[in-house]
Structures are given as structure tokens and as C-alpha cells.
XYZ file of C-alpha atoms in Angstrom:
120
model
C 25.614 5.099 -5.964
C 26.248 2.485 -7.904
C 25.894 2.067 -11.100
C 25.405 -1.676 -11.360
C 21.762 -1.235 -8.539
C 20.118 1.783 -11.332
C 20.913 -0.239 -14.776
C 18.882 -2.574 -12.366
C 16.185 -1.148 -10.749
C 15.934 0.561 -14.133
C 15.517 -2.681 -15.839
C 13.074 -4.321 -13.090
C 11.137 -0.657 -13.821
C 10.644 -1.430 -17.168
C 8.238 -3.943 -18.115
C 5.967 -1.994 -15.641
C 6.803 0.962 -17.366
C 5.919 0.084 -20.482
C 2.476 -1.794 -19.290
C 1.326 1.575 -18.136
C 2.279 3.262 -21.368
C -1.137 1.711 -22.992
C -2.996 0.954 -19.874
C -3.055 5.305 -18.703
C -3.591 6.522 -23.012
C -6.373 3.977 -23.476
C -7.999 5.442 -20.009
C -7.268 8.677 -20.582
C -9.232 8.444 -24.552
C -12.135 6.962 -23.235
C -12.588 8.811 -20.656
C -12.308 12.106 -23.270
C -13.503 10.657 -26.233
C -16.200 7.789 -25.384
C -17.893 9.459 -27.786
C -15.711 8.763 -30.802
C -14.694 5.046 -29.766
C -16.339 2.571 -31.818
C -16.384 0.137 -29.063
C -19.078 -3.042 -27.656
C -20.487 -0.709 -25.541
C -21.951 2.587 -26.641
C -22.768 4.189 -23.212
C -20.921 6.896 -23.092
C -20.976 6.721 -19.491
C -19.942 3.008 -19.024
C -16.995 4.300 -21.120
C -15.992 7.153 -19.136
C -16.306 4.594 -16.113
C -14.501 2.369 -17.783
C -11.290 4.605 -17.706
C -11.312 5.691 -14.138
C -11.370 2.317 -13.236
C -8.546 1.703 -15.413
C -6.354 4.874 -13.733
C -7.047 3.503 -10.673
C -6.013 0.310 -11.070
C -2.957 1.501 -13.404
C -1.583 3.606 -9.311
C -2.712 0.541 -7.831
C -0.512 -1.767 -9.783
C 2.728 1.029 -9.725
C 2.488 1.718 -6.055
C 3.921 -1.575 -4.367
C 2.091 -1.573 -1.438
C -0.423 -2.841 -3.829
C 0.842 -4.343 -6.125
C -0.460 -7.810 -6.526
C -4.525 -5.591 -6.512
C -3.938 -3.299 -9.353
C -2.711 -6.924 -11.076
C -5.954 -8.615 -10.633
C -7.749 -5.331 -11.963
C -5.578 -5.513 -15.102
C -5.073 -8.880 -16.048
C -9.549 -9.296 -14.963
C -9.871 -6.324 -17.717
C -8.136 -7.188 -20.027
C -9.490 -10.827 -19.498
C -12.337 -9.740 -20.364
C -11.278 -7.938 -23.501
C -10.670 -11.943 -24.696
C -13.187 -12.267 -23.767
C -15.320 -9.485 -26.343
C -12.881 -10.034 -29.218
C -13.079 -14.402 -28.818
C -16.793 -13.514 -29.013
C -16.949 -10.945 -31.339
C -14.321 -13.324 -33.539
C -11.634 -9.707 -33.676
C -7.858 -10.679 -32.714
C -7.763 -11.570 -29.073
C -3.763 -12.745 -29.355
C -2.631 -9.244 -28.761
C -4.832 -8.910 -25.285
C -3.702 -11.777 -24.124
C 0.583 -12.027 -24.238
C -0.520 -7.646 -22.773
C -2.581 -10.111 -19.874
C 0.470 -11.748 -19.453
C 2.812 -8.856 -19.462
C 1.019 -7.569 -17.060
C 1.378 -10.568 -14.585
C 5.226 -10.771 -15.295
C 5.603 -7.155 -15.179
C 4.720 -7.637 -11.140
C 6.367 -10.456 -10.908
C 9.485 -9.256 -11.608
C 8.631 -5.461 -9.507
C 8.439 -7.726 -6.337
C 8.709 -11.378 -6.395
C 8.360 -12.582 -3.434
C 4.763 -11.291 -3.073
C 3.452 -13.228 -5.288
C 5.708 -17.086 -3.835
C 3.014 -18.603 -1.938
C 4.577 -18.547 2.238
C 5.938 -21.819 4.078
C 5.269 -23.216 7.821
C 7.707 -25.365 8.978
């Protein structure tokens, strides 16, 4: 295999790997330790369901055929987090950056999926 092709593959998948390293520990923490989290929602069942949702959305994000669905789910989740942080008066800038990074990582991996089809 060509070294240039390997390097390109690594660079294309690097943003997705970084996003995954954020979402998976967050999901596992919600699933395994829901009672220890100091969140706006104190119901353990909702936190576990949220963790499972994040794992499924991340898996869809990583699979190329369902990248758009996974991106939409992850971006929607993080947009809700941004709204909650704004409502609570907490810093929300990093959450906005995570939303943008998720969309950017999906676009880098599959740019043709996000382009409009033209009928001539």
C-alpha cells in the first residue's frame, strides 16, 4: 500500500477518532455511574438511556453508510446540551465547538454525502 494513501486515511479518520474519544467515555459514564453524576436530570434511567443513545449514535457515526444519521443524532444531542448550558448560565462554547467538530469530521470522511445532487 502506498505511504501517501495510508497517511491520507489516517488524516481523514483522525477527527472522527477524536470525536469518538469524547462521546464513548461520556456514554459509558452515563451508563455505568448514573447515580454519581451531578446533572440537571437526576433520574438514573434517563441517564442510562441517554448513554445507550450516545453509543448507538456514535456507532452510526463511525459506519460510513449511516454517517449522516449518526452525525444528525450526535449534533442534535450536543445542541440540546448547548441549550441547557445556556439556560443554566454555564460555559457553552466548548459544546458548540463539539457540535461543529462532529459535523466537520463527518464532512471530511464523506464530502460527497453532504453535497446537493444536481439535475441537469
